[in-house]
mmCIF file of C-alpha atoms and ligand atoms in Angstrom:
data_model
loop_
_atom_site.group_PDB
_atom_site.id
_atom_site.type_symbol
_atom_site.label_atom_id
_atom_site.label_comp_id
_atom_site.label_asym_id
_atom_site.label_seq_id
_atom_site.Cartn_x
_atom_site.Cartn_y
_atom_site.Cartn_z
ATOM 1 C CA UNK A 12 0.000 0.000 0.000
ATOM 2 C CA UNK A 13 3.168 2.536 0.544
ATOM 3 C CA UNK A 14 4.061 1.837 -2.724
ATOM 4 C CA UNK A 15 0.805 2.707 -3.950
ATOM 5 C CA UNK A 16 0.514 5.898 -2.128
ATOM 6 C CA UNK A 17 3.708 6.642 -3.059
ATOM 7 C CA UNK A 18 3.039 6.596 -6.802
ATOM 8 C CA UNK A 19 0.093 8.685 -6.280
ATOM 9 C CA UNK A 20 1.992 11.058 -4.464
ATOM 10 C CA UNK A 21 5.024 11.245 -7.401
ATOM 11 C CA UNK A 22 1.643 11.989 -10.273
ATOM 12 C CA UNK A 23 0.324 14.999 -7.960
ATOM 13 C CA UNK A 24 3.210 17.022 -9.185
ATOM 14 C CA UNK A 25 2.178 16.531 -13.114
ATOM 15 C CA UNK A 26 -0.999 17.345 -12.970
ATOM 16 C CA UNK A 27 -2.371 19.778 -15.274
ATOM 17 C CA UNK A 28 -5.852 21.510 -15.843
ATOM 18 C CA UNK A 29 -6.747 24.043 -18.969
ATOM 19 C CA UNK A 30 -9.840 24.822 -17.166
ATOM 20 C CA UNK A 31 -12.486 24.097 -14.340
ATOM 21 C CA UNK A 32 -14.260 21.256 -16.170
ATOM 22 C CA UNK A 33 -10.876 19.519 -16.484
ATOM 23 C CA UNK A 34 -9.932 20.656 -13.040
ATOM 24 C CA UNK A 35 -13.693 19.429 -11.248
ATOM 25 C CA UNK A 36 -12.626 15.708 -12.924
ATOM 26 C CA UNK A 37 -9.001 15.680 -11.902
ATOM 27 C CA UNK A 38 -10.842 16.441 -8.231
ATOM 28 C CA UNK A 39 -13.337 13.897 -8.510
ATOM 29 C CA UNK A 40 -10.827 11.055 -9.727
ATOM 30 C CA UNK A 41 -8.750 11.997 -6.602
ATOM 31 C CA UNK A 42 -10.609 13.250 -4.140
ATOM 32 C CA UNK A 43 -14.572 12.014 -5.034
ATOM 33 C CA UNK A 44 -16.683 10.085 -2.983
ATOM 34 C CA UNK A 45 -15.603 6.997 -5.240
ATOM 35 C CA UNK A 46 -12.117 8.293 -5.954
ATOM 36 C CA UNK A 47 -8.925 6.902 -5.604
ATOM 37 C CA UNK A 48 -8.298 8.358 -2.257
ATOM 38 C CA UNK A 49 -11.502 7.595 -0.777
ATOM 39 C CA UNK A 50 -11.086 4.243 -2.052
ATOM 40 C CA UNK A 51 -7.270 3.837 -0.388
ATOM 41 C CA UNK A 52 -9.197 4.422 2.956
ATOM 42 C CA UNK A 53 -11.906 1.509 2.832
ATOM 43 C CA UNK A 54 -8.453 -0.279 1.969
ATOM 44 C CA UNK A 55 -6.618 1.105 4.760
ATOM 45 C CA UNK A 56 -9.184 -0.760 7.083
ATOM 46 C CA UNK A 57 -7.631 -3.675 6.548
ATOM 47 C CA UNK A 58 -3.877 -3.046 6.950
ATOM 48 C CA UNK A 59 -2.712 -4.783 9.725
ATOM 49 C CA UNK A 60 -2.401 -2.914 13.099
ATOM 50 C CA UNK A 61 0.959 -2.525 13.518
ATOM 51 C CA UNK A 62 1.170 -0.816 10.268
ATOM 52 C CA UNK A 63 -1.891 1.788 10.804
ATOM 53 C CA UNK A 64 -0.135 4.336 12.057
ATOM 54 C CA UNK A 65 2.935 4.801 9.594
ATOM 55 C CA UNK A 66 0.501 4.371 6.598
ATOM 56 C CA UNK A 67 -2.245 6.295 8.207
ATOM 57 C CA UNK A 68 0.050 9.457 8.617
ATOM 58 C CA UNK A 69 0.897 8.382 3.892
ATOM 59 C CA UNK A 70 -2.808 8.790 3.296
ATOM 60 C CA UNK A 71 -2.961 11.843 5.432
ATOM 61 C CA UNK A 72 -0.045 13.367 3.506
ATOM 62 C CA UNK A 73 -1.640 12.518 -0.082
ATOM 63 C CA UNK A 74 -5.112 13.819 0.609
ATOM 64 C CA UNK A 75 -3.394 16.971 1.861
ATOM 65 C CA UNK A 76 -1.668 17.528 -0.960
ATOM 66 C CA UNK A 77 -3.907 16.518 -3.392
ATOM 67 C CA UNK A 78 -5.962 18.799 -1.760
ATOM 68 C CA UNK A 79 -3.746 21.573 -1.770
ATOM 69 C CA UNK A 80 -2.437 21.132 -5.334
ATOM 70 C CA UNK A 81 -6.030 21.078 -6.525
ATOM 71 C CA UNK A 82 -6.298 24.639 -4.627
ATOM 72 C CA UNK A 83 -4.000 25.627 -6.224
ATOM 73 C CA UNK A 84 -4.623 24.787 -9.378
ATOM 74 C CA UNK A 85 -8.437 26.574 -9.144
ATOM 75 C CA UNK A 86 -6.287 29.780 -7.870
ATOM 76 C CA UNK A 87 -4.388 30.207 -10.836
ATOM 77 C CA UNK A 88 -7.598 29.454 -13.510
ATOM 78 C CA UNK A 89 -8.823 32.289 -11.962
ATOM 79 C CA UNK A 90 -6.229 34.448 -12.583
ATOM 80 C CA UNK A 91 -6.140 33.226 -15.995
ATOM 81 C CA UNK A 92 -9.920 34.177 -16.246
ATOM 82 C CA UNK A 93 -9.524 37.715 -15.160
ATOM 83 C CA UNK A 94 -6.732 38.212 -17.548
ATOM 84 C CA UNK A 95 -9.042 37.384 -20.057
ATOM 85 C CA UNK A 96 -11.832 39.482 -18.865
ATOM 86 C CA UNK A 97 -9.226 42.766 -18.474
ATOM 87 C CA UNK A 98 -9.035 42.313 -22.307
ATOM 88 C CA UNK A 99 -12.707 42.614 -22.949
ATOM 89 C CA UNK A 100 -12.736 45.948 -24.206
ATOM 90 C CA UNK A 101 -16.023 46.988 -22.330
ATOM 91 C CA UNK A 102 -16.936 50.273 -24.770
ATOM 92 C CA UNK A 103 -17.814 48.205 -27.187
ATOM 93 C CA UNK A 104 -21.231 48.048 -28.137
ATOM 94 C CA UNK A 105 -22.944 44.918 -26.720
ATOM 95 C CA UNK A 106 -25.097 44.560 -30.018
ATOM 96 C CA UNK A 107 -24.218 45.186 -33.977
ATOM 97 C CA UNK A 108 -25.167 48.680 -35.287
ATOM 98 C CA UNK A 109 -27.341 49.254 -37.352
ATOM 99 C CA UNK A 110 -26.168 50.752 -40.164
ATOM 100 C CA UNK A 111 -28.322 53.512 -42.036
ATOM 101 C CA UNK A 112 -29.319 52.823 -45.880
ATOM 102 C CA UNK A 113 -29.588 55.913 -48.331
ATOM 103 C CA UNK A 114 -33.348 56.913 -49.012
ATOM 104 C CA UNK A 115 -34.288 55.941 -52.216
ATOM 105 C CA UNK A 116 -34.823 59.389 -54.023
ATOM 106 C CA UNK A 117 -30.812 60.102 -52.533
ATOM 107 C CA UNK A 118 -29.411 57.506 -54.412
ATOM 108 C CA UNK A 119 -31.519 57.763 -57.917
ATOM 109 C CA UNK A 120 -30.283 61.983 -57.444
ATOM 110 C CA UNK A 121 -27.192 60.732 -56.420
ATOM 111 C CA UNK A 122 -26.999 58.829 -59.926
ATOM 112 C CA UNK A 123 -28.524 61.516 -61.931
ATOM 113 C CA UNK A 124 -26.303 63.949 -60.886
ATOM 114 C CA UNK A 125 -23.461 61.536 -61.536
ATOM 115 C CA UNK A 126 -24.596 60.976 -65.202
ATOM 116 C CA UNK A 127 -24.841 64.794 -65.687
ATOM 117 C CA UNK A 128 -21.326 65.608 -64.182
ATOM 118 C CA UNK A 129 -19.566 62.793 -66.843
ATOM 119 C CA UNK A 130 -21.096 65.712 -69.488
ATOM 120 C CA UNK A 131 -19.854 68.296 -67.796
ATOM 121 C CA UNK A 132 -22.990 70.084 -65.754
ATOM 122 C CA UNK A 133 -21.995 71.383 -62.231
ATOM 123 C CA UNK A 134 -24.323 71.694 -59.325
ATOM 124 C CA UNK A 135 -26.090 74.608 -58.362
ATOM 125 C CA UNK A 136 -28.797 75.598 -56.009
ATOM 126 C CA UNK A 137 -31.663 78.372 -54.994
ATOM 127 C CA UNK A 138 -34.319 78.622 -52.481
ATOM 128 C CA UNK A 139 -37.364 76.780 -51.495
ATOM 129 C CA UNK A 140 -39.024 79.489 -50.594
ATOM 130 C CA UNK A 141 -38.541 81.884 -53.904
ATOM 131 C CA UNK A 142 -40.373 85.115 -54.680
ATOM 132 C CA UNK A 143 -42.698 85.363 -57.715
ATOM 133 C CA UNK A 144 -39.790 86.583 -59.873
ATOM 134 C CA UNK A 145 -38.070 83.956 -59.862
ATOM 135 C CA UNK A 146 -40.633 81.308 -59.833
ATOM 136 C CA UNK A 147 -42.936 82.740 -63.060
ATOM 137 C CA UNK A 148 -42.032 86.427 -63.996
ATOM 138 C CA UNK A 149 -38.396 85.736 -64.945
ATOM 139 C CA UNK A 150 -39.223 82.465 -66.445
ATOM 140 C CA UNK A 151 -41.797 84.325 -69.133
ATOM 141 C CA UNK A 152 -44.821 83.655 -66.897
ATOM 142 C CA UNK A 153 -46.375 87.178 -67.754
ATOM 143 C CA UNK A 154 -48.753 88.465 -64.782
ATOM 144 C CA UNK A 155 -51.867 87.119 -66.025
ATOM 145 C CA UNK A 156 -50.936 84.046 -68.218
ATOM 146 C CA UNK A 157 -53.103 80.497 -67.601
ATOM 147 C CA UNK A 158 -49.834 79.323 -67.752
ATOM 148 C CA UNK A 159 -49.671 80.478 -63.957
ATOM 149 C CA UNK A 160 -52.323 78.100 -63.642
ATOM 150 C CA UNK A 161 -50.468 75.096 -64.547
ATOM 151 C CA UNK A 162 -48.862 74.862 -61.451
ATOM 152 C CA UNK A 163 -51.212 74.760 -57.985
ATOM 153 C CA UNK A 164 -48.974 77.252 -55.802
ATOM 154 C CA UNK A 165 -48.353 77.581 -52.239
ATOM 155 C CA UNK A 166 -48.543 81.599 -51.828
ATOM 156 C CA UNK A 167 -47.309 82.831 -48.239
ATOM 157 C CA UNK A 168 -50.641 84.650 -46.767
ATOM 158 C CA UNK A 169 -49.000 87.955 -45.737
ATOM 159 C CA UNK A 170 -46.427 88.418 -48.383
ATOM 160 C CA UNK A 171 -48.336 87.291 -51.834
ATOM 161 C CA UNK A 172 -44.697 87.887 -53.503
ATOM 162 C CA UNK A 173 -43.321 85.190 -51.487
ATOM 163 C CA UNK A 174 -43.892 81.575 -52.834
ATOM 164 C CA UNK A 175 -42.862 77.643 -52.158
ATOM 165 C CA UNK A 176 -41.198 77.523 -55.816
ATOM 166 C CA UNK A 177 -43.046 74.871 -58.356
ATOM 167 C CA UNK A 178 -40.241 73.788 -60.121
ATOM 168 C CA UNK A 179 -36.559 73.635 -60.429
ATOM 169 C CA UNK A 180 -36.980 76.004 -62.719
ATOM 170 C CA UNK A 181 -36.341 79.405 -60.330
ATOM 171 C CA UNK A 182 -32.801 78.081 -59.607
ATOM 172 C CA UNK A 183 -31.776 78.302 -63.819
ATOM 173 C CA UNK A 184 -33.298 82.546 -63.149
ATOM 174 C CA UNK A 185 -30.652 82.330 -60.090
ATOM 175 C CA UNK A 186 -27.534 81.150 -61.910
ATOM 176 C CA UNK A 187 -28.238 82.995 -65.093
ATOM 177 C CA UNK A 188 -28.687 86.521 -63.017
ATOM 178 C CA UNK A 189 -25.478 85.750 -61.384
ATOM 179 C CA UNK A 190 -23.051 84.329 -63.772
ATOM 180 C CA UNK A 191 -22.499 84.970 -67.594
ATOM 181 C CA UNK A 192 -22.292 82.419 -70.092
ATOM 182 C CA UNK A 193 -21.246 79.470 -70.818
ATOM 183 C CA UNK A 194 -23.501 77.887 -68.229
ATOM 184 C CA UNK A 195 -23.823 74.493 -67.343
ATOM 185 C CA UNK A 196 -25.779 73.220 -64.473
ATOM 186 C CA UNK A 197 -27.634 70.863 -63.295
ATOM 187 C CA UNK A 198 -30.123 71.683 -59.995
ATOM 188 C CA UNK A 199 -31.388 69.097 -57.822
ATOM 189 C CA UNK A 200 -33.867 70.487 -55.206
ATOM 190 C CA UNK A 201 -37.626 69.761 -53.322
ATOM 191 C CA UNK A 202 -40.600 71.628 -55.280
ATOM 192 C CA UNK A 203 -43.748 72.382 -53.544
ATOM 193 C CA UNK A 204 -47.501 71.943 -55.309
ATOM 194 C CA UNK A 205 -50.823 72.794 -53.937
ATOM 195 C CA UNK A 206 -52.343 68.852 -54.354
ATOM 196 C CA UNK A 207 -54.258 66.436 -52.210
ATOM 197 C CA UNK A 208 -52.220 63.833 -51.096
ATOM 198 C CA UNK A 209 -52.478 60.751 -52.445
ATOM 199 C CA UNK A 210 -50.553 57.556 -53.805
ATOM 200 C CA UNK A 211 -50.585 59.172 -57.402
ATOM 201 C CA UNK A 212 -49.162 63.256 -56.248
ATOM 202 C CA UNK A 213 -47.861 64.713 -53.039
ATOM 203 C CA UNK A 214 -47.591 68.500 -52.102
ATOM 204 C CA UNK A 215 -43.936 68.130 -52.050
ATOM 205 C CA UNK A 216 -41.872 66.505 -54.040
ATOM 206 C CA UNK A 217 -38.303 66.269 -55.796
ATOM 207 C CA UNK A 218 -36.772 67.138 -59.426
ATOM 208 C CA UNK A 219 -33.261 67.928 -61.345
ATOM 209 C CA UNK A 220 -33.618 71.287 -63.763
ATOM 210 C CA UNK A 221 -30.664 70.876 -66.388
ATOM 211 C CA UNK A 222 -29.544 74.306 -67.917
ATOM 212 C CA UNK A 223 -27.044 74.474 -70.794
ATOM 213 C CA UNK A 224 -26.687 78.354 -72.045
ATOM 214 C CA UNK A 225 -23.701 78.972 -74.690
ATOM 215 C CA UNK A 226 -22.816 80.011 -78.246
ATOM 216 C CA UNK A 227 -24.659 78.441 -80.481
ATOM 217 C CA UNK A 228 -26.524 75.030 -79.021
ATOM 218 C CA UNK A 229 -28.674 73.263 -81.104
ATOM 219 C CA UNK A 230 -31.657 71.221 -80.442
ATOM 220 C CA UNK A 231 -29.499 68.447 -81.526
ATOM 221 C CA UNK A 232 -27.577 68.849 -78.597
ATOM 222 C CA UNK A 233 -30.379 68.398 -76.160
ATOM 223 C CA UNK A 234 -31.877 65.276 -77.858
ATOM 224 C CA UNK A 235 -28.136 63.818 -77.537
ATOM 225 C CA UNK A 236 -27.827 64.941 -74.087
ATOM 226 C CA UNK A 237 -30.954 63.524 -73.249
ATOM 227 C CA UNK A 238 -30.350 59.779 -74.757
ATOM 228 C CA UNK A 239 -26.880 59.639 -72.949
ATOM 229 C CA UNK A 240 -28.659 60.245 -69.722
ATOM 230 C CA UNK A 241 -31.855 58.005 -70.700
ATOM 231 C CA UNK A 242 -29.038 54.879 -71.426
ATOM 232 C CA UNK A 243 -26.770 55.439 -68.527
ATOM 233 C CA UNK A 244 -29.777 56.039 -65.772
ATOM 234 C CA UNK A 245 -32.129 52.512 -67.480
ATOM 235 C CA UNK A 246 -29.882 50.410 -70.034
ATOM 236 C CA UNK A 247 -28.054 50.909 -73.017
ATOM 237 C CA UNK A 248 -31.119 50.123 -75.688
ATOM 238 C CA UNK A 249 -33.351 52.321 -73.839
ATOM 239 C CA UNK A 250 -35.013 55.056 -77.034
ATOM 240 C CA UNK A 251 -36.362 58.011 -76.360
ATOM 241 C CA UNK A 252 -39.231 59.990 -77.955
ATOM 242 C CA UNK A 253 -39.511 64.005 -77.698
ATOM 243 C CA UNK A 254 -43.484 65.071 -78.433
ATOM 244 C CA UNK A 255 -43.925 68.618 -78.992
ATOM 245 C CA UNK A 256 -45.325 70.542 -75.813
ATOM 246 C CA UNK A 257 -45.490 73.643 -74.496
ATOM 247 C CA UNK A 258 -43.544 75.274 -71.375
ATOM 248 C CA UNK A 259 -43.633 79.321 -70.728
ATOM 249 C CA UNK A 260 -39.744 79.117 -70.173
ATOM 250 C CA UNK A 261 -38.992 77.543 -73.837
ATOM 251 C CA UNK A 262 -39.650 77.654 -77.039
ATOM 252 C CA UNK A 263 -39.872 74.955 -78.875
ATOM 253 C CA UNK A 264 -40.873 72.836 -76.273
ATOM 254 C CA UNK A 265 -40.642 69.437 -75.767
ATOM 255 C CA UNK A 266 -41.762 66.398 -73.444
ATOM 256 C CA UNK A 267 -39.499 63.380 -73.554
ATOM 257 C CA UNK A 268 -40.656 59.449 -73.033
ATOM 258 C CA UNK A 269 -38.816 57.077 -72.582
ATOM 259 C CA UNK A 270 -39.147 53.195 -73.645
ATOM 260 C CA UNK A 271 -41.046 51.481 -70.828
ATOM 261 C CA UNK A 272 -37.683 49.579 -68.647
ATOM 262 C CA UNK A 273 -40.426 47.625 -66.996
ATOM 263 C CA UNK A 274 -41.892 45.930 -70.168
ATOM 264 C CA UNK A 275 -39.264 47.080 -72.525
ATOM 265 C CA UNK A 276 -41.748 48.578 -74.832
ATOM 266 C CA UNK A 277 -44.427 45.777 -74.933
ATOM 267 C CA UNK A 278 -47.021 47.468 -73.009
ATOM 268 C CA UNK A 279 -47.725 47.170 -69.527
ATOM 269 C CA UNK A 280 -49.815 49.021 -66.623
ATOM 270 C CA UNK A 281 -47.069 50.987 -66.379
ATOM 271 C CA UNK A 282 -46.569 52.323 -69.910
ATOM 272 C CA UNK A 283 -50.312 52.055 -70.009
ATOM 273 C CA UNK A 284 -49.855 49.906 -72.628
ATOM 274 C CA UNK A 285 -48.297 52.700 -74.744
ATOM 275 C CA UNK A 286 -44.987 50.812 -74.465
ATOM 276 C CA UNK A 287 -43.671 54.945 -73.182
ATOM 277 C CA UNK A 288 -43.142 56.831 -70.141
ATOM 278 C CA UNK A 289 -42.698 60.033 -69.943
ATOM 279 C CA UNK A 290 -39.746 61.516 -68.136
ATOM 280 C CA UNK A 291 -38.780 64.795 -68.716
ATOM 281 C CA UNK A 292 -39.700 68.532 -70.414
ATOM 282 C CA UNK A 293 -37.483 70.048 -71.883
ATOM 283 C CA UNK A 294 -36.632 72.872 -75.128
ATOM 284 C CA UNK A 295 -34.650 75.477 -76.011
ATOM 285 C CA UNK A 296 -34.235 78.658 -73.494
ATOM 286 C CA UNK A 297 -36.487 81.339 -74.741
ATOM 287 C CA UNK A 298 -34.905 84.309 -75.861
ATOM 288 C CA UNK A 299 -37.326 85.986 -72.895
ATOM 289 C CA UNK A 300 -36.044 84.457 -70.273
ATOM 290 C CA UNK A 301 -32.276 85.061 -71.396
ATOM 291 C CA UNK A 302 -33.246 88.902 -71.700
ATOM 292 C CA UNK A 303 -34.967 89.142 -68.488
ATOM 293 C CA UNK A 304 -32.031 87.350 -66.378
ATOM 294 C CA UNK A 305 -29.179 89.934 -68.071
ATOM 295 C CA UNK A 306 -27.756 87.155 -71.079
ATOM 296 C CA UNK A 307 -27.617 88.790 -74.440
ATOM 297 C CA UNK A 308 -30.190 86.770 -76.443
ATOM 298 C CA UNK A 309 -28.723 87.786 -79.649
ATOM 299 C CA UNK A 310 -25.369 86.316 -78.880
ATOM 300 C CA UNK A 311 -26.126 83.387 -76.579
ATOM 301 C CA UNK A 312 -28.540 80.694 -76.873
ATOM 302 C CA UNK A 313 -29.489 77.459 -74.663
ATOM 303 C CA UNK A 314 -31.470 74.338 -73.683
ATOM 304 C CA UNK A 315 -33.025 73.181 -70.325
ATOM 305 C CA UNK A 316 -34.660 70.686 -69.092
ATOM 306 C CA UNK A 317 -36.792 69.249 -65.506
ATOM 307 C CA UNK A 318 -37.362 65.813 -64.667
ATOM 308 C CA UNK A 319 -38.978 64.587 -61.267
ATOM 309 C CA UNK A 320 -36.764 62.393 -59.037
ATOM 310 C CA UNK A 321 -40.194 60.276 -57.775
ATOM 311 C CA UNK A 322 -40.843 59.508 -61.289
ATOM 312 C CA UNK A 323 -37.308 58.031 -62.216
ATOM 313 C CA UNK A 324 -36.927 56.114 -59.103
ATOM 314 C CA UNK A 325 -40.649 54.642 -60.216
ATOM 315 C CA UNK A 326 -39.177 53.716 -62.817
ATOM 316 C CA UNK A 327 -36.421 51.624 -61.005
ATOM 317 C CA UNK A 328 -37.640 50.258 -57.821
ATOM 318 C CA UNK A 329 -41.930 50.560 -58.984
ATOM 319 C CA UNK A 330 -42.846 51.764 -56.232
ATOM 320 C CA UNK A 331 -46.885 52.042 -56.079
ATOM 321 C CA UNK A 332 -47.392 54.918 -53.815
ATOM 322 C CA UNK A 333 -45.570 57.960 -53.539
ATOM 323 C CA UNK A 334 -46.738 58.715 -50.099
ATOM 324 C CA UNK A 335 -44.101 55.736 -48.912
ATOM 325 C CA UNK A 336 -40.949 58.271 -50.435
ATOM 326 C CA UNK A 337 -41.959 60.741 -47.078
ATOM 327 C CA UNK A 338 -43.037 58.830 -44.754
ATOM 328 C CA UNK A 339 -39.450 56.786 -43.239
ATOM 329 C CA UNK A 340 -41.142 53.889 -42.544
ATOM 330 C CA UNK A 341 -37.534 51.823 -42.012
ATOM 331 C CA UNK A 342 -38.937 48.765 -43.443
ATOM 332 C CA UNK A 343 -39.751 50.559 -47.155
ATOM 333 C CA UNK A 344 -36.204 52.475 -45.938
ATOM 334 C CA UNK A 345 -34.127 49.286 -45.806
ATOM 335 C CA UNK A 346 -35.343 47.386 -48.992
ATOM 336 C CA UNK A 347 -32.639 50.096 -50.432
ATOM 337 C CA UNK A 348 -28.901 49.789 -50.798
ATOM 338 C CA UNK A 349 -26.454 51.373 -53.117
ATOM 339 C CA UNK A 350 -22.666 51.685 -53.011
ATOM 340 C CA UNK A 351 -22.924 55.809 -53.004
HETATM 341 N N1 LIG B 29 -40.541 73.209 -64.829
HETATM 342 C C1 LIG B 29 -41.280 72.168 -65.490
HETATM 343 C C2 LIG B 29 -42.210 71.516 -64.513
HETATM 344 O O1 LIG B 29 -42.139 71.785 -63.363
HETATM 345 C C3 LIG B 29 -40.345 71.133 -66.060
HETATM 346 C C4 LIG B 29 -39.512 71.677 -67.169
HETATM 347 C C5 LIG B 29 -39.954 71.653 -68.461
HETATM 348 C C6 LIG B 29 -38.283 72.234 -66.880
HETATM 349 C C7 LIG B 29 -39.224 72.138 -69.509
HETATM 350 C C8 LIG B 29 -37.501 72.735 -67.929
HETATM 351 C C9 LIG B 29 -38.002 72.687 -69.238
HETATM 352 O O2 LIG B 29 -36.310 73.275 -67.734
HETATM 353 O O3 LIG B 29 -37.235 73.168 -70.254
HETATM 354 O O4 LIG B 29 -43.038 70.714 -64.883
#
């Protein structure tokens, strides 16, 4: 039995735990109610009794320490533990954040504006709230023309002069009366309508005014400009189709469809069948408006053009009802993602 003891004794000194699991079974082999101490003891009762007291004081010796080195043992895991917790690095947030997603009307702007900058159009901007100037007069609206009409405005009760612009439009009066040809812009900005809300129009909504104002520009140039735009923003065999229209601000006029990206010209609800959208309006600056913003008309001619942001990202992402572009509900939010 000495010998036995003895070898027991020799292993305490090797004995190795990673972590408290391993360390709870090296305790139970040892020191457990059916481990190999406990079981030395039932064995002990039979040792003769001249012998009891030498190998009595053994087992004493090997439960102690057993007992100790197992002590020990838990002491340092526990050290290793808090190591590990002083690494944690506690400011960290204890779930992932949420990262935002660019609204929907951002990222088709975002892309329009992109498209226009390749040709050479830099940004500009002007007021939301415009006076009438601006708005109408300087664009050829004269005082009393239906063309006033076209447009449901937002007048400001004490201050008639004083307006939530209509269109894009005011912001090509603001560059022009500023800055002397050649121009080349492109404005991106929220326009304001008197309408009833619905899924179909909104009393606020979004456009881009394009305004190109040099030597000699052609209507050739327009329709060109237009097409590049029409196959970088939908695909490369979108056509286009210009229908003669009428807009206070140019002359000729034009309104521009596109073929319908959704049935690619086939006819569908949202061609109406026609197998075209419409997009855009667009012409050739007036010589009015030229004169009345301080740009000789006889020297300098242009085009322009105003397309609604809502309708182009219909185009792309269909969505049914324009109230869901204004109303952040994150679940419409999140269905978009785009690398700008
Ligand atoms: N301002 C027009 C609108 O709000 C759009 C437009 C048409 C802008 C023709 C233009 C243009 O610059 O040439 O409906």
């Amino acid at each position: 039995m000495i010998e036995k003891i003895q070898a027991v004794l020799n292993e305490i000194q090797s004995l190795t735990a990673k972590d408290e699991k391993e360390l709870e079974s090296l305790r139970i082999k040892y020191l457990g109610k059916k481990g190999i101490v406990n079981e030395m003891m039932a064995e002990f009762r039979s040792v003769p009794a001249e012998q009891k007291r030498a190998i009595g004081m053994q087992l004493n010796e090997l439960k102690n320490s057993l007992q100790e080195k197992i002590n020990g043992m838990r002491e340092e895991l526990s050290h290793q533990h808090e190591s590990e917790i002083e690494q944690l690095d506690l400011t960290r947030s204890p779930y992932p954040i949420r990262l935002g997603t660019r609204h929907p009307l951002s990222i088709v702007k975002n892309e329009i504006i992109d498209i226009f900058s390749r040709m050479g159009f830099l940004l500009a901007d002007g007021p939301e709230v415009e006076d009438d100037w601006h708005v109408f007069s300087s664009m050829n609206f004269a005082p009393d023309h239906p063309a006033r009409d076209m447009q449901d405005t937002f007048f400001i009760e004490q201050h008639p002069d004083i307006i939530l612009r209509t269109h894009t439009s005011s912001v090509q009066s603001r560059v022009m009366e500023s800055t002397q040809p050649p121009i080349k812009v492109i404005c991106p900005g929220r326009v304001y309508r008197n309408e009833a809300i619905s899924s179909r129009a909104h009393c606020f909504f979004h456009q881009v005014e394009g305004l190109y104002v040099d030597k000699d520009v052609t209507f050739a140039d327009l329709k060109q400009a237009l097409l590049t735009f029409s196959r970088e923003m939908f695909s490369a065999d979108t056509k286009i189709r210009l229908r003669p229209s009428y807009f206070p601000f140019t002359e000729p006029s034009a309104e521009m469809d596109i073929s319908c990206n959704i049935c690619g010209g086939k006819g569908c609800s949202l061609c109406k069948n026609t197998g075209w959208v419409e997009i855009l309006g667009c012409g050739m600056v007036d010589p009015n408006v030229l004169e009345a913003n301080g740009i000789d008309s006889k020297i300098y001619n242009g085009y322009a053009f105003g397309m609604g942001v809502e309708r182009i990202a219909n185009l792309k992402y269909q969505v049914k009802d324009l109230r869901l572009f204004s109303e952040n509900d994150v679940r419409f939010l999140d269905e978009f993602t785009a690398a700008n």
